[in-house]
mmCIF file of C-alpha atoms and ligand atoms in Angstrom:
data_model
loop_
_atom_site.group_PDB
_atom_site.id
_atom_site.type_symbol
_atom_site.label_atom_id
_atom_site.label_comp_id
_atom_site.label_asym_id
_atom_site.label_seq_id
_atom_site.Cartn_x
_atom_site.Cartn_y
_atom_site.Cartn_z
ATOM 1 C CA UNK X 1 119.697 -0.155 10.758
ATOM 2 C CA UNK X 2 119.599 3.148 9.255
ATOM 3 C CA UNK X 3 116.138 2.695 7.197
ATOM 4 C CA UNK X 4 117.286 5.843 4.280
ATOM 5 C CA UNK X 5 120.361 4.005 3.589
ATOM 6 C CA UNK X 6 120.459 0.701 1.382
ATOM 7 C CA UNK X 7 122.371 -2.588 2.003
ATOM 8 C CA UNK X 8 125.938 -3.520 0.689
ATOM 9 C CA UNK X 9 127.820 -6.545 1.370
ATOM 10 C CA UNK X 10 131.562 -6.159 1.784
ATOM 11 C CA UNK X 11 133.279 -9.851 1.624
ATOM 12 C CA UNK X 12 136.536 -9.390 3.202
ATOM 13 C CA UNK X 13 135.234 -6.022 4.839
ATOM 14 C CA UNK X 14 137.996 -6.132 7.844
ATOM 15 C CA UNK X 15 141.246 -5.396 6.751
ATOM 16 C CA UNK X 16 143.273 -2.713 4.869
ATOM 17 C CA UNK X 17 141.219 -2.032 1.673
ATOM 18 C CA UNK X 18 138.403 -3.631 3.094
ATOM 19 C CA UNK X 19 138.411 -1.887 6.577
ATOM 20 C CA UNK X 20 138.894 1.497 4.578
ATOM 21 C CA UNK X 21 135.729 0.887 1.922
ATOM 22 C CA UNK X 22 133.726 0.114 5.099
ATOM 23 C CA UNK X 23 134.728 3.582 6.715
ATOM 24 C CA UNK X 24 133.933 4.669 3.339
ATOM 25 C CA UNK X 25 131.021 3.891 2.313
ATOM 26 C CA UNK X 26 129.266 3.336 6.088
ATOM 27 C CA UNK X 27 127.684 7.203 5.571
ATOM 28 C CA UNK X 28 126.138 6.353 2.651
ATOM 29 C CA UNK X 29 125.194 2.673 2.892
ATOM 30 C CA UNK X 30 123.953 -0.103 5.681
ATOM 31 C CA UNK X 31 126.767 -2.510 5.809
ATOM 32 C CA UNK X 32 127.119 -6.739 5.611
ATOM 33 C CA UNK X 33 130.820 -7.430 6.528
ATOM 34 C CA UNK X 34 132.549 -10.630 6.263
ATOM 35 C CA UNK X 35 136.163 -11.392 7.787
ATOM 36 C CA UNK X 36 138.466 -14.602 7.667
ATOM 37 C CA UNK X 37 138.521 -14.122 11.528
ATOM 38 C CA UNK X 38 136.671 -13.635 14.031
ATOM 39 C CA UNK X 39 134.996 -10.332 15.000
ATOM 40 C CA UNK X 40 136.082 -10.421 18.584
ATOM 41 C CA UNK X 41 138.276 -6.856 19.488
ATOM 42 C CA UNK X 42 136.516 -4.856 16.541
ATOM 43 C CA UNK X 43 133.592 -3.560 18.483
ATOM 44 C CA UNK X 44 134.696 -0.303 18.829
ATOM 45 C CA UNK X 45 135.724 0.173 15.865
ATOM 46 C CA UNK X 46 132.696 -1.347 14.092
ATOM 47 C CA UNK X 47 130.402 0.781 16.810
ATOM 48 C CA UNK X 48 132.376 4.218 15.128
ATOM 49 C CA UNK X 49 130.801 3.264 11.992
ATOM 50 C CA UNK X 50 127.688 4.383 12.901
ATOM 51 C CA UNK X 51 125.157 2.669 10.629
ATOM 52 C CA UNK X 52 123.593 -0.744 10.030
ATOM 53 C CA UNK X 53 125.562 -3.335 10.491
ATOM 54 C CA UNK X 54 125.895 -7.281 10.624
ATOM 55 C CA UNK X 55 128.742 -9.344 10.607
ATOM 56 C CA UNK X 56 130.075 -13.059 9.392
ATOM 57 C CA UNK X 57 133.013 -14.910 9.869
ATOM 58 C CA UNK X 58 133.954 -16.305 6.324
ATOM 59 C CA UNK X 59 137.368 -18.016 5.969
ATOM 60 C CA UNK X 60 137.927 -19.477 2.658
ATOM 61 C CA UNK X 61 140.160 -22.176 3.967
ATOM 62 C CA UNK X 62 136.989 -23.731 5.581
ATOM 63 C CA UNK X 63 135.789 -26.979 4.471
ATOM 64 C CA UNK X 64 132.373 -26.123 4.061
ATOM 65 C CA UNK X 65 132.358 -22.694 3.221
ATOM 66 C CA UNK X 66 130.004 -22.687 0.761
ATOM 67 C CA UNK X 67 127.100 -24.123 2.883
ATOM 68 C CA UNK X 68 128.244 -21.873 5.502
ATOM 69 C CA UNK X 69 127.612 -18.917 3.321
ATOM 70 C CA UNK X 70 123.716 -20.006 2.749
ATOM 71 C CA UNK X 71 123.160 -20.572 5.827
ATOM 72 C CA UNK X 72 124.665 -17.294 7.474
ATOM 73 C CA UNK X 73 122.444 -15.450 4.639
ATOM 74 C CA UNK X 74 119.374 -17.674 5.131
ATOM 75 C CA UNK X 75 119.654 -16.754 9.120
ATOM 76 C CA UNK X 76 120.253 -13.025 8.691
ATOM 77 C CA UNK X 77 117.581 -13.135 5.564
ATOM 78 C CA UNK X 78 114.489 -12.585 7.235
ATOM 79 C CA UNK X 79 115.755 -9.145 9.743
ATOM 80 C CA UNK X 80 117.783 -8.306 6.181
ATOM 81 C CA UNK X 81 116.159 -6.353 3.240
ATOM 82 C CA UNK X 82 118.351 -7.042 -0.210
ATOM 83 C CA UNK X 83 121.582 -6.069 -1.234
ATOM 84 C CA UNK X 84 121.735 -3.412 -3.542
ATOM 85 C CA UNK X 85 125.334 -4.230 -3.984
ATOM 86 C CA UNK X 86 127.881 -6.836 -3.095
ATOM 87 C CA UNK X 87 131.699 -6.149 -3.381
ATOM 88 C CA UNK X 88 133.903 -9.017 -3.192
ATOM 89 C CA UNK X 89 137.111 -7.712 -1.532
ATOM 90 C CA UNK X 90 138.973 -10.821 -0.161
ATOM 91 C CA UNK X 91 141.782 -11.862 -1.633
ATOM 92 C CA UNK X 92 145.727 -12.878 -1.195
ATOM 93 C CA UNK X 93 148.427 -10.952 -2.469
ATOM 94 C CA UNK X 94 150.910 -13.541 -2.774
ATOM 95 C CA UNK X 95 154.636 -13.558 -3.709
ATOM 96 C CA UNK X 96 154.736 -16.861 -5.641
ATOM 97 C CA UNK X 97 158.092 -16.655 -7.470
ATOM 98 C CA UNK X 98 158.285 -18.868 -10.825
ATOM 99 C CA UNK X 99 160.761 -21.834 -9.526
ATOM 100 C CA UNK X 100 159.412 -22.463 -6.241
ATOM 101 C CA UNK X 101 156.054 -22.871 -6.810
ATOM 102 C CA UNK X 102 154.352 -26.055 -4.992
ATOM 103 C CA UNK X 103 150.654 -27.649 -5.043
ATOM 104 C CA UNK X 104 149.641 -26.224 -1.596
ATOM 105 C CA UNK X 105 150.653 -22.899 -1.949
ATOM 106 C CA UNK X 106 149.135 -22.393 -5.269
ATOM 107 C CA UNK X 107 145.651 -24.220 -4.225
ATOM 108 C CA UNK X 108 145.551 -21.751 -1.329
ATOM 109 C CA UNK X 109 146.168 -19.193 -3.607
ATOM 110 C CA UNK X 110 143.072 -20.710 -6.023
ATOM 111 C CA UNK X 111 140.660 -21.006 -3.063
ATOM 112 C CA UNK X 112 141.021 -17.495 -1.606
ATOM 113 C CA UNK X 113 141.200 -15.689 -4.504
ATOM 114 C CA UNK X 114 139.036 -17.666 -6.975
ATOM 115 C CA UNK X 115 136.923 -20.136 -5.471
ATOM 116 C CA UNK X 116 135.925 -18.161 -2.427
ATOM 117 C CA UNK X 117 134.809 -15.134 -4.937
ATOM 118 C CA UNK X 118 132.995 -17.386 -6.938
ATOM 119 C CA UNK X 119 131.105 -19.337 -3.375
ATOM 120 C CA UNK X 120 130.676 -15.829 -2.231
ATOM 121 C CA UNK X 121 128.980 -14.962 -5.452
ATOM 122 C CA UNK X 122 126.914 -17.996 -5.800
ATOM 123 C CA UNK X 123 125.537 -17.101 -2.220
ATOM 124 C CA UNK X 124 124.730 -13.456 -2.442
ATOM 125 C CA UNK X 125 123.503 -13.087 -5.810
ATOM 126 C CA UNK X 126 119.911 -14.293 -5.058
ATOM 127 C CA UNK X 127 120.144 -11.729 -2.050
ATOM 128 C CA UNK X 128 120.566 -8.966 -4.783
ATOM 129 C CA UNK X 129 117.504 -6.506 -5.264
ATOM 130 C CA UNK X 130 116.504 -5.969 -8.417
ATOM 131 C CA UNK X 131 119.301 -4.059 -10.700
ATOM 132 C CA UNK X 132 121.467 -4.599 -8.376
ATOM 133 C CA UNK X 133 125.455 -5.197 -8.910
ATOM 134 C CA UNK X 134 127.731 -8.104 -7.979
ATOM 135 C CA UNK X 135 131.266 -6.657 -7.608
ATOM 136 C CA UNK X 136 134.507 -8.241 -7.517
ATOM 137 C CA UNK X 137 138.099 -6.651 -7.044
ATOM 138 C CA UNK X 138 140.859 -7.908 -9.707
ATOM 139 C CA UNK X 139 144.197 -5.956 -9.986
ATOM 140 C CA UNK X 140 145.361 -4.309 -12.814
ATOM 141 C CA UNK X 141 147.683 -6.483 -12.998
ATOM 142 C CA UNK X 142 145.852 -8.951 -15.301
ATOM 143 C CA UNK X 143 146.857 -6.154 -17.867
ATOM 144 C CA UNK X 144 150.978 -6.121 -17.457
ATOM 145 C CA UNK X 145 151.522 -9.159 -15.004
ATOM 146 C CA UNK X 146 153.505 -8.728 -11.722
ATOM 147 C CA UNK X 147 156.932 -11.040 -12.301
ATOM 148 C CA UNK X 148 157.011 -12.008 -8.754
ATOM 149 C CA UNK X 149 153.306 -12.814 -8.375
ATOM 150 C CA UNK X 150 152.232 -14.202 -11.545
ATOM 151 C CA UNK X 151 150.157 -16.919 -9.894
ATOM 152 C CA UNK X 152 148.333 -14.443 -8.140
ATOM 153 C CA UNK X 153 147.973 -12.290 -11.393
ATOM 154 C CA UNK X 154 146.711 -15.768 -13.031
ATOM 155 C CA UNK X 155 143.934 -15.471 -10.320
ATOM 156 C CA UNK X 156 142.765 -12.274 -10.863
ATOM 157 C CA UNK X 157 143.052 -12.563 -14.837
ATOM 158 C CA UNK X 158 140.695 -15.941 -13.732
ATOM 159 C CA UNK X 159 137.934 -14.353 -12.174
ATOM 160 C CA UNK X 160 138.471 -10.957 -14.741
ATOM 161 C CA UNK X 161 137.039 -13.926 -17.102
ATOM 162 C CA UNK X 162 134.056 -14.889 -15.187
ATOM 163 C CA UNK X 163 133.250 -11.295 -15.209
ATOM 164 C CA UNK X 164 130.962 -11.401 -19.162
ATOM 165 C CA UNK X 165 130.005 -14.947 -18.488
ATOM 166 C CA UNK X 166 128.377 -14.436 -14.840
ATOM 167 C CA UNK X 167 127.004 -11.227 -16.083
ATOM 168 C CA UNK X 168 125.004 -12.661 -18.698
ATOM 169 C CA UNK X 169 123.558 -15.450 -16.943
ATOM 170 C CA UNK X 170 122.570 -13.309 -14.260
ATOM 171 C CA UNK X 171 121.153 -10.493 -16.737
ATOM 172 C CA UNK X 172 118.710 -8.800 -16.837
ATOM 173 C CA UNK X 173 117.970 -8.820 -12.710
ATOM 174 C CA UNK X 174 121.200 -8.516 -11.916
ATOM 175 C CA UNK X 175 124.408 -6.943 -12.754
ATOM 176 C CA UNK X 176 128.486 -7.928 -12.652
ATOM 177 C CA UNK X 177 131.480 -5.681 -12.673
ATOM 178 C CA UNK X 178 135.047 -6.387 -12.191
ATOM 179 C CA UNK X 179 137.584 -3.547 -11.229
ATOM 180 C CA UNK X 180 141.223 -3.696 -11.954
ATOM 181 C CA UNK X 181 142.754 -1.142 -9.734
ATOM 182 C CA UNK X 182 146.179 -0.464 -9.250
ATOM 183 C CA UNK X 183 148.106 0.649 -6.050
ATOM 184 C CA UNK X 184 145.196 1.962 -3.953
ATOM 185 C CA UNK X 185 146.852 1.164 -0.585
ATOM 186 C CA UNK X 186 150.496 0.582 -0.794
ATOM 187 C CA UNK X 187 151.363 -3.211 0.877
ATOM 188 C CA UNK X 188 153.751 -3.424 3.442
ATOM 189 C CA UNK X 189 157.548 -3.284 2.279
ATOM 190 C CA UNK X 190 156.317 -1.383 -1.171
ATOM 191 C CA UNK X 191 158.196 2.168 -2.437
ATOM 192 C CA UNK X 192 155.302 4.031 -3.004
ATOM 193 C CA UNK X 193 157.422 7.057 -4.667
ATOM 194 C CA UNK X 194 158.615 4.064 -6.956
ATOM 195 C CA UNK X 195 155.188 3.115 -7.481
ATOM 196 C CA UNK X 196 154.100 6.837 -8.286
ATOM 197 C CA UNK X 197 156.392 7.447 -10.923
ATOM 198 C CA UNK X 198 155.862 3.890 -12.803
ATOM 199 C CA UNK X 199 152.493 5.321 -13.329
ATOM 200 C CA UNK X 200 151.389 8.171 -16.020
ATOM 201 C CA UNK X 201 149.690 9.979 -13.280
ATOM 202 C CA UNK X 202 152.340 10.130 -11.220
ATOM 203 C CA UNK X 203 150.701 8.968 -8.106
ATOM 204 C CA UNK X 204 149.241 5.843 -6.748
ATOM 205 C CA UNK X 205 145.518 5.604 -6.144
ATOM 206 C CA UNK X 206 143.801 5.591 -2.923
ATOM 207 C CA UNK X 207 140.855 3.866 -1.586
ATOM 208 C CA UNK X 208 138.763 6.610 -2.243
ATOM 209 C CA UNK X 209 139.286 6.219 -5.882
ATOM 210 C CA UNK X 210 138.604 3.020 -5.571
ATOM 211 C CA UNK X 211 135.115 3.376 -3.976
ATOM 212 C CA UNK X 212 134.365 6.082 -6.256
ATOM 213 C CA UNK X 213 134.062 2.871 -8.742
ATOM 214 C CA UNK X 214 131.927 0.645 -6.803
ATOM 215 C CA UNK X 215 129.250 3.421 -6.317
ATOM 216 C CA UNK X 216 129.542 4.364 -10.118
ATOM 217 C CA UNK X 217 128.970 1.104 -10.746
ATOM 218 C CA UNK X 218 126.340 0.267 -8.315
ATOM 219 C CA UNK X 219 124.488 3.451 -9.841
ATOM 220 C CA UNK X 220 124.612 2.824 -13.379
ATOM 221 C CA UNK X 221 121.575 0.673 -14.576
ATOM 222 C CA UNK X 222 123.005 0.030 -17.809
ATOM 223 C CA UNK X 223 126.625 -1.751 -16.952
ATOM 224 C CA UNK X 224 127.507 -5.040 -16.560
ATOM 225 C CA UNK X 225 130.188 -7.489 -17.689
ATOM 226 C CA UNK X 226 132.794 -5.160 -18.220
ATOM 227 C CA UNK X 227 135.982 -4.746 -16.090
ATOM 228 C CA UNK X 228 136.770 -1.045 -15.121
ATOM 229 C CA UNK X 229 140.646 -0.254 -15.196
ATOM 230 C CA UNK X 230 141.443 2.054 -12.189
ATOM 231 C CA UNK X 231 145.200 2.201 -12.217
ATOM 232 C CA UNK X 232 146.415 6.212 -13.600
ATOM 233 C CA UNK X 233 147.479 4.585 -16.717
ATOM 234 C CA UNK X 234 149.761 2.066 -14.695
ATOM 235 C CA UNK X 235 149.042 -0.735 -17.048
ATOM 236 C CA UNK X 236 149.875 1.115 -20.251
ATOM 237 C CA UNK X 237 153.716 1.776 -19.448
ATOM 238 C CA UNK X 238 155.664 5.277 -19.137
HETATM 239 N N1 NAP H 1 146.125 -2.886 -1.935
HETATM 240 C C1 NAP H 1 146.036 -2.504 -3.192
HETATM 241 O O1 NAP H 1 146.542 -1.444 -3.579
HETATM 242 C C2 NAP H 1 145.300 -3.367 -4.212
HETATM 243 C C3 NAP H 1 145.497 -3.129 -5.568
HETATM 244 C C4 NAP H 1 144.824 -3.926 -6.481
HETATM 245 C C5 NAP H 1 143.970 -4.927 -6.060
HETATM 246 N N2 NAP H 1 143.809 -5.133 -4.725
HETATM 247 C C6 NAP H 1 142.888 -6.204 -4.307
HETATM 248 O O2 NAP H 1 142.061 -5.671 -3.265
HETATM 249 C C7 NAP H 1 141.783 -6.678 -2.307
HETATM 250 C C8 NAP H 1 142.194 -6.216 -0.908
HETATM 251 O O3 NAP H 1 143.561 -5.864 -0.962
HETATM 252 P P1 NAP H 1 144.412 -5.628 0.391
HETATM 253 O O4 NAP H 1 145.634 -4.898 0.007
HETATM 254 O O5 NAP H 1 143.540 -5.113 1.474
HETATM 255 O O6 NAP H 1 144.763 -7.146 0.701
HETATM 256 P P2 NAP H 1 145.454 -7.767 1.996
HETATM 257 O O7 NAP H 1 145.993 -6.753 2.874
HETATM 258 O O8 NAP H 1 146.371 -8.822 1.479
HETATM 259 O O9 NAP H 1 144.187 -8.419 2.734
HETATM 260 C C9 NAP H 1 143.726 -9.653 2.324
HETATM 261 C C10 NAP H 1 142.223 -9.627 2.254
HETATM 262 O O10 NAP H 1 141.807 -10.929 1.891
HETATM 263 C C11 NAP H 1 141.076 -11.507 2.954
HETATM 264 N N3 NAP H 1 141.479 -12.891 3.192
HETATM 265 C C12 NAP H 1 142.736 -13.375 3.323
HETATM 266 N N4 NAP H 1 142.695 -14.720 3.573
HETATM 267 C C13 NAP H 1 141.380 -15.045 3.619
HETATM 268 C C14 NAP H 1 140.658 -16.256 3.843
HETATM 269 N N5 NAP H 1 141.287 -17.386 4.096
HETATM 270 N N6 NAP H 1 139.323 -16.218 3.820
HETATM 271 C C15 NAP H 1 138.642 -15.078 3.565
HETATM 272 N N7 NAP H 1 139.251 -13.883 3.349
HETATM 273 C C16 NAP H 1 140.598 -13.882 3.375
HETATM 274 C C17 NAP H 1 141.396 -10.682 4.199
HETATM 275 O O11 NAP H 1 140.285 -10.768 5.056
HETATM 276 P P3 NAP H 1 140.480 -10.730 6.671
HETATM 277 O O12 NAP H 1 140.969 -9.395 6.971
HETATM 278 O O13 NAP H 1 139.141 -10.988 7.165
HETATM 279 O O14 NAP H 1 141.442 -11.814 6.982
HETATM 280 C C18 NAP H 1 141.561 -9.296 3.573
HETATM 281 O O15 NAP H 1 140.311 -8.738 3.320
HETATM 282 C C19 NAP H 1 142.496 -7.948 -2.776
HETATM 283 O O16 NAP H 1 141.590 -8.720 -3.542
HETATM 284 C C20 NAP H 1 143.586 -7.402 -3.696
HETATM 285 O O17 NAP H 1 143.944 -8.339 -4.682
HETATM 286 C C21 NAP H 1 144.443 -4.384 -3.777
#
């Protein structure tokens, strides 16, 4: 443990925009990291990070996640200070076209990206220093929808909306922001040159944008409940 540096918690700190906010962020902060899957085969790469570090294995399709939460927390608690952050980063970009959607697929789609936020919330918030931010990662998309993913668009618009409501119950010790970015790390099978001129800017984001946000808002003592729009003017149309 680096003793200058604080604590943040990355939930679904392993892959893609996760794995990238880690190598981020890891000069800067000590770092909780939570994957779906086990850690095994990441030591190397969790070793280059070169600061504090713990790890949990947090699948949201686990019965008893919840509990499982609490208790990882209660058993790192006592070798742990607080979080001065916690970024929720987990979630499931699925293609759910309207037509064939079916009951498993969309509860799935509920518990990883709305239920698991909201466990992952419940557990870390009272592990949250004093001032300090609970984060979660939306999409821009619960702005101008994405045709082909509108469940998953309905999930993020979801948990946009717990955004004021958490906030104020957990005011004035604690703060909540949301963040709607856009492209930020183009998925597989995407035309990013398509994806650069749909947007004002004329580019897509990258991560670095995008944890540009999360310290701006883990800095500023006088946010919360708001959702921050990160997209180059994606949402608002050519
Ligand atoms: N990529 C973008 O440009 C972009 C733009 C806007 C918003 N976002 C949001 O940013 C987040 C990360 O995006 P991404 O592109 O990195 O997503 P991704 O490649 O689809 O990765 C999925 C993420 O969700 C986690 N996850 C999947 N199933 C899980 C489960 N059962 N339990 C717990 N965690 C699970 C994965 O964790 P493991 O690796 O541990 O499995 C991973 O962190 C998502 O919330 C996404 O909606 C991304």
């Amino acid at each position: 443990m680096d003793g200058e540096k604080d604590w943040w918690a990355l939930v679904g700190g392993r892959s893609r925009v996760g794995r990238r906010l880690a190598e981020i962020l890891a000069p800067r902060h000590n770092l909780l990291l939570t994957s779906a899957r086990p850690w095994a085969g990441e030591e190397a790469w969790l070793e280059g990070l070169s600061t504090g570090l713990r790890t949990c294995c947090w699948d949201a399709e686990a019965p008893e996640i919840g509990p499982t939460m609490m208790a990882d927390l209660d058993t790192l608690g006592p070798g742990l200070p607080k979080f001065a952050s916690a970024v929720v980063v987990a979630g499931d970009f699925a293609v759910q076209p309207f037509g064939v959607w079916e009951a498993a697929g969309l509860e799935r789609l509920w518990r990883i990206n709305l239920s698991f936020p909201m466990l992952a919330a419940q557990a870390l918030a009272p592990r949250l220093e004093a001032g300090g931010s609970l984060q979660f990662l939306l999409d821009a998309a619960i702005h101008r929808p994405f045709p082909s993913r509108l469940p998953y668009t309905a999930s993020k618009a979801a948990l946009a909306a717990l955004v004021p409501g958490l906030a104020k119950a957990l005011a004035p010790d604690l703060r909540v922001v949301g963040h709607a970015p856009g492209t930020v790390l183009v998925a597989p099978g995407e035309d990013e040159a398509a994806l650069a001129r749909a947007t004002p800017l004329g580019r897509v984001g990258s991560v670095e944008d995008l944890a540009r946000a999360l310290e701006y808002a883990a800095a500023s003592p006088y946010l919360t409940g708001e959702v921050l729009t990160l997209d180059g003017g994606w949402h608002l149309g050519l």
